[in-house]
Amino acid sequence: MIVDDNRRVTISTIARAAGVSVPTVSRVLNGHSDVSAQTRARVEQLLQQHGYRRRNSRQQTGRTGLLDLVFNDLDSPWAVEIIRGVEDVAHASGVGTVVSAVHRRPMATRQWLQNLRARSSAGVIFVNSELTATVSTELTRLGIPVVVVDPVGNSESDVPTIGATNWAGGLSATEHLAKLGHRRIGFIAGPRHVMCSRARFDGYRAGMEAAGLRVDEDLIRQGDFYHESGYVRGAELLARPDPPTAIFAASDQMALGVYEAARRRGMRVPDDVSVMGFDDLPEARWSSPPLTTIRQPLAEMGGLAARTALRLAQGDRVSAPRVELSTELILRDSTAPYRKFRGSTDA
């Protein structure tokens, strides 16, 4: 195949000439090892033959340095922390940030892709989103690197992902409550389809088993990470004839919803029920009482995602496609030893 105008050479062009898929060419460009030596040599020969150079934020005529940051929704302080981390790194690198929300709607995603083509960003960061095959293929065709923060499910092997040690955090939270003497520990889970939510749930189960406690399915409720579900599910648990003496909610927002459920029943935190959260959002520190929680380094996750996207845009390799930053138990005043509880018949 002969290409007369180098400006027409794209990853798709190289893939067709090599007889391989577009993602395979992308893996070769990113230095991934999961490509056979024969295929790698053929692709690299074609890349050199056609003078292909990967686009980055400083190479293209008329291009400005931009990072696209894409959320499903922007209605949570959790998102603000991610934005803060990305913006700090982008600003220090002289790069702008474009924040979008696609609201889980295909039409909104198509509109975002159309806007992306017009501004030609250096890189894209998806947050708590599922990177569809259609979007992945289009980004590869455009030569725009992508990083996923807290992926909903398993991402493609060549897409870098940034997360936190959610399983270890769920384990640590449950162990903390068990060490305080609690035996009936309720759990309010996040969305079933979200990978970090499932990991926290698994950590809760592991913590119960490690403490020699039976996992009581009647003390487990399904939430969605937001305040209202924490309030509704917390009210259900506290209305039981044998309510839990402690509740671990898989997000700070749900934990604060449990606060409200307890208040409306005339119960006090932690005197009548210990409450544990997950995230360590700024509001956790200023709640009454201050919330004991598991800190996941949201700003740091956003910052690392931005640095990774910018490195990929410059043609650098990423050695570890999956990175998990450590979570940490933050002790405040919403949990207390079981012996402080009034009127409980729990043995």
Short mmCIF file of C-alpha atoms in Angstrom, two decimals:
data_model
loop_
_atom_site.label_atom_id
_atom_site.label_comp_id
_atom_site.label_asym_id
_atom_site.label_seq_id
_atom_site.Cartn_x
_atom_site.Cartn_y
_atom_site.Cartn_z
CA MET A 1 0.00 0.00 0.00
CA ILE A 2 1.34 3.44 -0.94
CA VAL A 3 0.32 6.58 0.90
CA ASP A 4 1.28 9.79 -0.89
CA ASP A 5 0.30 12.25 1.84
CA ASN A 6 1.63 11.55 5.36
CA ARG A 7 -1.11 13.69 6.83
CA ARG A 8 -3.54 10.94 5.86
CA VAL A 9 -1.71 8.24 7.82
CA THR A 10 -3.71 7.16 10.86
CA ILE A 11 -3.64 4.17 13.17
CA SER A 12 -6.47 2.73 11.07
CA THR A 13 -4.27 3.05 7.95
CA ILE A 14 -1.45 1.15 9.63
CA ALA A 15 -3.84 -1.50 10.97
CA ARG A 16 -5.27 -2.20 7.50
CA ALA A 17 -1.81 -2.43 5.96
CA ALA A 18 -0.59 -4.80 8.68
CA GLY A 19 -3.75 -6.90 8.65
CA VAL A 20 -4.34 -6.40 12.37
CA SER A 21 -6.87 -4.59 14.55
CA VAL A 22 -6.66 -0.92 15.54
CA PRO A 23 -6.21 -1.83 19.26
CA THR A 24 -3.22 -4.02 18.31
CA VAL A 25 -1.49 -1.05 16.66
CA SER A 26 -2.31 1.00 19.76
CA ARG A 27 -0.69 -1.65 21.97
CA VAL A 28 2.47 -1.55 19.85
CA LEU A 29 2.59 2.25 20.07
CA ASN A 30 2.17 2.11 23.86
CA GLY A 31 4.86 -0.52 24.27
CA HIS A 32 2.63 -3.26 25.68
CA SER A 33 4.08 -6.76 25.80
CA ASP A 34 0.92 -8.68 24.81
CA VAL A 35 1.73 -8.54 21.06
CA SER A 36 3.70 -11.25 19.28
CA ALA A 37 7.21 -10.37 18.12
CA GLN A 38 6.28 -11.02 14.48
CA THR A 39 3.24 -8.74 14.62
CA ARG A 40 5.15 -6.06 16.51
CA ALA A 41 7.94 -6.07 13.90
CA ARG A 42 5.44 -5.80 11.01
CA VAL A 43 3.56 -2.91 12.66
CA GLU A 44 6.74 -1.04 13.61
CA GLN A 45 8.07 -1.42 10.05
CA LEU A 46 4.89 0.10 8.65
CA LEU A 47 4.90 2.90 11.21
CA GLN A 48 8.45 3.79 10.17
CA GLN A 49 7.75 3.32 6.47
CA HIS A 50 4.81 5.74 6.52
CA GLY A 51 6.43 8.21 8.88
CA TYR A 52 3.67 7.90 11.47
CA ARG A 53 4.11 10.06 14.54
CA ARG A 54 1.71 9.86 17.40
CA ARG A 55 -0.10 13.09 18.11
CA ASN A 56 0.44 14.80 21.40
CA SER A 57 -0.48 18.09 23.00
CA ARG A 58 2.55 19.94 21.59
CA GLN A 59 2.92 18.47 18.10
CA GLN A 60 -0.21 19.29 16.14
CA THR A 61 -0.70 22.46 14.15
CA GLY A 62 -3.19 24.71 15.86
CA ARG A 63 -3.66 22.32 18.80
CA THR A 64 -3.77 23.47 22.38
CA GLY A 65 -2.92 21.42 25.44
CA LEU A 66 -6.17 20.01 26.79
CA LEU A 67 -7.24 17.08 28.91
CA ASP A 68 -10.81 15.84 28.66
CA LEU A 69 -12.24 14.68 31.99
CA VAL A 70 -15.48 12.71 31.55
CA PHE A 71 -17.93 11.71 34.30
CA ASN A 72 -21.29 10.00 34.17
CA ASP A 73 -22.63 12.61 36.59
CA LEU A 74 -21.31 15.67 38.41
CA ASP A 75 -23.69 15.69 41.38
CA SER A 76 -21.29 14.48 44.07
CA PRO A 77 -18.46 16.01 46.13
CA TRP A 78 -16.60 12.84 45.16
CA ALA A 79 -16.35 14.21 41.61
CA VAL A 80 -15.05 17.55 42.89
CA GLU A 81 -12.10 15.82 44.57
CA ILE A 82 -11.18 14.01 41.34
CA ILE A 83 -11.43 17.27 39.38
CA ARG A 84 -9.20 19.00 41.93
CA GLY A 85 -6.48 16.37 41.49
CA VAL A 86 -6.62 16.47 37.70
CA GLU A 87 -6.66 20.26 37.58
CA ASP A 88 -3.65 20.61 39.89
CA VAL A 89 -1.51 18.45 37.60
CA ALA A 90 -2.90 19.94 34.39
CA HIS A 91 -2.32 23.50 35.59
CA ALA A 92 1.26 22.72 36.62
CA SER A 93 1.84 21.25 33.14
CA GLY A 94 0.35 24.23 31.33
CA VAL A 95 -2.60 22.16 30.13
CA GLY A 96 -6.28 23.07 30.27
CA THR A 97 -9.06 20.80 31.52
CA VAL A 98 -12.45 20.23 29.89
CA VAL A 99 -14.99 18.61 32.22
CA SER A 100 -18.02 16.81 30.78
CA ALA A 101 -20.90 14.67 32.07
CA VAL A 102 -22.55 12.15 29.74
CA HIS A 103 -25.30 11.02 32.17
CA ARG A 104 -25.11 7.40 30.90
CA ARG A 105 -26.86 8.46 27.70
CA PRO A 106 -25.58 7.32 24.27
CA MET A 107 -26.70 10.59 22.68
CA ALA A 108 -24.66 12.61 25.19
CA THR A 109 -21.64 10.37 24.56
CA ARG A 110 -21.94 10.88 20.79
CA GLN A 111 -22.16 14.64 21.29
CA TRP A 112 -19.08 14.54 23.52
CA LEU A 113 -17.16 12.61 20.86
CA GLN A 114 -18.15 15.17 18.25
CA ASN A 115 -16.91 17.99 20.49
CA LEU A 116 -13.71 16.05 21.18
CA ARG A 117 -12.90 15.76 17.50
CA ALA A 118 -13.23 19.53 17.16
CA ARG A 119 -10.87 20.38 20.02
CA SER A 120 -8.44 17.43 19.62
CA SER A 121 -7.47 16.93 23.24
CA ALA A 122 -4.12 15.52 24.27
CA GLY A 123 -5.78 12.83 26.39
CA VAL A 124 -9.05 11.63 27.92
CA ILE A 125 -9.77 10.56 31.50
CA PHE A 126 -12.98 8.62 32.12
CA VAL A 127 -14.20 8.48 35.73
CA ASN A 128 -16.36 5.65 37.08
CA SER A 129 -17.45 4.96 33.53
CA GLU A 130 -17.53 1.98 31.21
CA LEU A 131 -15.27 2.54 28.22
CA THR A 132 -17.36 1.12 25.38
CA ALA A 133 -15.81 -0.55 22.36
CA THR A 134 -17.18 2.22 20.11
CA VAL A 135 -15.57 5.01 22.14
CA SER A 136 -12.32 3.07 22.58
CA THR A 137 -12.02 2.44 18.85
CA GLU A 138 -12.70 6.08 18.01
CA LEU A 139 -10.14 7.36 20.51
CA THR A 140 -7.58 4.92 19.12
CA ARG A 141 -8.38 6.05 15.58
CA LEU A 142 -7.83 9.66 16.66
CA GLY A 143 -4.59 8.73 18.40
CA ILE A 144 -5.85 10.12 21.73
CA PRO A 145 -4.73 8.17 24.82
CA VAL A 146 -7.27 7.29 27.49
CA VAL A 147 -7.06 6.55 31.22
CA VAL A 148 -9.94 5.26 33.37
CA VAL A 149 -10.39 6.16 37.04
CA ASP A 150 -12.45 3.66 39.07
CA PRO A 151 -13.64 1.61 36.08
CA VAL A 152 -17.15 0.22 36.27
CA GLY A 153 -16.00 -3.17 35.00
CA ASN A 154 -12.91 -4.78 33.52
CA SER A 155 -11.26 -2.44 31.03
CA GLU A 156 -9.32 -3.45 27.93
CA SER A 157 -5.88 -4.76 28.81
CA ASP A 158 -4.08 -1.86 27.15
CA VAL A 159 -6.10 0.89 28.88
CA PRO A 160 -4.43 2.20 32.07
CA THR A 161 -6.74 2.31 35.08
CA ILE A 162 -6.40 4.12 38.40
CA GLY A 163 -8.24 2.94 41.49
CA ALA A 164 -7.95 2.42 45.23
CA THR A 165 -7.61 -0.64 47.43
CA ASN A 166 -11.35 -0.95 47.93
CA TRP A 167 -11.31 -4.54 49.17
CA ALA A 168 -8.67 -3.73 51.77
CA GLY A 169 -10.67 -0.66 52.80
CA GLY A 170 -13.84 -2.70 53.29
CA LEU A 171 -11.89 -5.23 55.32
CA SER A 172 -10.29 -2.53 57.50
CA ALA A 173 -13.65 -0.84 58.21
CA THR A 174 -15.29 -4.10 59.26
CA GLU A 175 -12.32 -5.17 61.38
CA HIS A 176 -12.41 -1.81 63.16
CA LEU A 177 -16.06 -2.27 64.13
CA ALA A 178 -15.49 -5.88 65.19
CA LYS A 179 -12.54 -4.86 67.38
CA LEU A 180 -14.86 -2.40 69.13
CA GLY A 181 -16.96 -5.38 70.16
CA HIS A 182 -19.77 -5.12 67.61
CA ARG A 183 -21.28 -8.40 66.48
CA ARG A 184 -24.31 -7.23 64.52
CA ILE A 185 -22.71 -5.08 61.85
CA GLY A 186 -25.03 -3.85 59.11
CA PHE A 187 -23.77 -3.03 55.63
CA ILE A 188 -25.20 -0.67 52.99
CA ALA A 189 -23.65 -1.51 49.63
CA GLY A 190 -23.12 0.65 46.58
CA PRO A 191 -24.37 -0.19 43.06
CA ARG A 192 -23.95 -3.86 42.18
CA HIS A 193 -22.55 -3.19 38.70
CA VAL A 194 -19.67 -0.99 39.90
CA MET A 195 -16.38 -2.79 40.48
CA CYS A 196 -15.25 -0.69 43.47
CA SER A 197 -18.62 -1.28 45.14
CA ARG A 198 -18.33 -5.04 44.76
CA ALA A 199 -14.79 -4.92 46.17
CA ARG A 200 -15.95 -3.05 49.29
CA PHE A 201 -18.74 -5.58 49.79
CA ASP A 202 -16.27 -8.44 49.47
CA GLY A 203 -14.01 -6.69 51.99
CA TYR A 204 -16.92 -6.44 54.43
CA ARG A 205 -17.62 -10.17 54.11
CA ALA A 206 -13.94 -11.00 54.55
CA GLY A 207 -13.77 -8.80 57.66
CA MET A 208 -16.79 -10.51 59.20
CA GLU A 209 -15.33 -13.94 58.51
CA ALA A 210 -11.90 -12.92 59.85
CA ALA A 211 -13.57 -11.81 63.11
CA GLY A 212 -15.44 -15.10 63.36
CA LEU A 213 -18.79 -13.37 62.79
CA ARG A 214 -21.69 -14.70 60.74
CA VAL A 215 -22.70 -12.61 57.76
CA ASP A 216 -26.40 -11.95 58.35
CA GLU A 217 -28.05 -11.26 54.99
CA ASP A 218 -30.90 -9.52 56.83
CA LEU A 219 -28.44 -6.80 57.86
CA ILE A 220 -27.31 -6.08 54.29
CA ARG A 221 -29.03 -3.45 52.16
CA GLN A 222 -28.52 -2.18 48.61
CA GLY A 223 -27.77 1.52 48.14
CA ASP A 224 -26.45 3.73 45.33
CA PHE A 225 -23.70 5.79 47.07
CA TYR A 226 -26.01 8.82 47.56
CA HIS A 227 -27.50 10.35 50.74
CA GLU A 228 -31.11 9.31 50.18
CA SER A 229 -30.36 5.62 49.80
CA GLY A 230 -28.29 5.76 52.99
CA TYR A 231 -31.23 7.35 54.78
CA VAL A 232 -33.81 4.87 53.43
CA ARG A 233 -31.71 1.75 53.94
CA GLY A 234 -30.42 2.96 57.28
CA ALA A 235 -34.00 3.54 58.46
CA GLU A 236 -34.89 -0.01 57.44
CA LEU A 237 -32.02 -1.45 59.46
CA LEU A 238 -32.68 0.69 62.54
CA ALA A 239 -36.41 -0.14 62.50
CA ARG A 240 -35.70 -3.85 62.96
CA PRO A 241 -36.64 -5.46 66.30
CA ASP A 242 -32.97 -6.45 66.56
CA PRO A 243 -31.16 -3.56 64.82
CA PRO A 244 -27.43 -3.65 64.16
CA THR A 245 -25.24 -1.94 66.74
CA ALA A 246 -23.01 -0.65 63.94
CA ILE A 247 -23.59 0.19 60.28
CA PHE A 248 -20.87 0.33 57.64
CA ALA A 249 -22.02 2.35 54.61
CA ALA A 250 -19.97 1.98 51.43
CA SER A 251 -19.78 5.77 50.91
CA ASP A 252 -19.65 8.84 53.14
CA GLN A 253 -22.81 10.21 51.59
CA MET A 254 -24.76 7.08 52.50
CA ALA A 255 -23.23 7.13 55.99
CA LEU A 256 -24.52 10.68 56.50
CA GLY A 257 -27.91 9.46 55.31
CA VAL A 258 -27.76 6.90 58.15
CA TYR A 259 -27.07 9.81 60.54
CA GLU A 260 -30.39 11.35 59.52
CA ALA A 261 -32.24 8.04 59.84
CA ALA A 262 -30.88 7.65 63.38
CA ARG A 263 -31.75 11.24 64.30
CA ARG A 264 -35.36 10.80 63.18
CA ARG A 265 -35.68 7.73 65.38
CA GLY A 266 -34.36 9.64 68.37
CA MET A 267 -31.09 7.71 68.29
CA ARG A 268 -27.65 9.16 68.81
CA VAL A 269 -24.41 8.45 66.93
CA PRO A 270 -22.34 6.77 68.32
CA ASP A 271 -24.19 6.23 71.62
CA ASP A 272 -26.95 4.13 70.04
CA VAL A 273 -25.38 3.08 66.76
CA SER A 274 -21.84 3.35 65.38
CA VAL A 275 -21.63 4.55 61.79
CA MET A 276 -18.74 4.00 59.39
CA GLY A 277 -18.27 5.54 55.94
CA PHE A 278 -15.98 5.24 52.92
CA ASP A 279 -14.27 8.03 50.89
CA ASP A 280 -13.26 10.69 53.46
CA LEU A 281 -14.98 13.54 51.64
CA PRO A 282 -14.50 17.01 53.18
CA GLU A 283 -18.01 16.87 54.69
CA ALA A 284 -17.05 13.78 56.71
CA ARG A 285 -14.73 15.85 58.86
CA TRP A 286 -17.33 18.53 59.51
CA SER A 287 -20.34 16.30 60.17
CA SER A 288 -21.73 15.97 63.70
CA PRO A 289 -20.21 13.83 65.03
CA PRO A 290 -17.18 13.75 62.69
CA LEU A 291 -17.40 10.57 60.62
CA THR A 292 -15.06 7.61 61.03
CA THR A 293 -14.35 6.50 57.48
CA ILE A 294 -12.00 4.88 55.00
CA ARG A 295 -10.01 7.45 53.08
CA GLN A 296 -9.51 6.80 49.42
CA PRO A 297 -7.08 9.33 47.93
CA LEU A 298 -9.44 10.81 45.36
CA ALA A 299 -7.39 13.90 44.50
CA GLU A 300 -4.26 11.77 44.22
CA MET A 301 -6.11 9.35 41.94
CA GLY A 302 -7.12 12.24 39.69
CA GLY A 303 -3.58 13.63 39.68
CA LEU A 304 -2.05 10.28 38.77
CA ALA A 305 -4.60 9.82 35.98
CA ALA A 306 -3.65 13.24 34.58
CA ARG A 307 0.08 12.50 34.74
CA THR A 308 -0.48 9.14 33.06
CA ALA A 309 -2.56 10.64 30.24
CA LEU A 310 0.04 13.35 29.61
CA ARG A 311 2.86 10.80 29.55
CA LEU A 312 0.97 8.71 27.01
CA ALA A 313 0.31 11.82 24.93
CA GLN A 314 4.06 12.39 24.77
CA GLY A 315 4.65 8.83 23.57
CA ASP A 316 5.94 7.43 26.85
CA ARG A 317 5.15 3.94 28.06
CA VAL A 318 3.15 2.98 31.13
CA SER A 319 4.75 0.10 33.00
CA ALA A 320 1.74 -0.85 35.17
CA PRO A 321 -1.65 -0.74 33.38
CA ARG A 322 -3.56 -1.14 36.67
CA VAL A 323 -2.63 1.03 39.67
CA GLU A 324 -4.40 0.96 43.05
CA LEU A 325 -3.58 3.63 45.62
CA SER A 326 -3.78 2.71 49.29
CA THR A 327 -6.84 3.38 51.41
CA GLU A 328 -6.55 4.39 55.08
CA LEU A 329 -8.72 4.06 58.18
CA ILE A 330 -9.57 7.54 59.54
CA LEU A 331 -10.72 7.41 63.16
CA ARG A 332 -13.16 10.08 64.30
CA ASP A 333 -16.14 10.16 66.65
CA SER A 334 -18.93 8.21 64.92
CA THR A 335 -17.80 4.80 66.18
CA ALA A 336 -17.52 3.64 69.79
CA PRO A 337 -17.07 0.38 71.72
CA TYR A 338 -20.12 -1.85 71.99
CA ARG A 339 -20.21 -1.54 75.77
CA LYS A 340 -21.34 2.13 75.48
CA PHE A 341 -24.60 1.18 73.84
CA ARG A 342 -27.82 1.52 75.77
CA GLY A 343 -30.63 -1.01 75.93
CA SER A 344 -29.18 -3.53 73.49
CA THR A 345 -29.92 -7.22 73.96
CA ASP A 346 -27.15 -8.28 71.61
CA ALA A 347 -24.91 -10.83 73.31
#
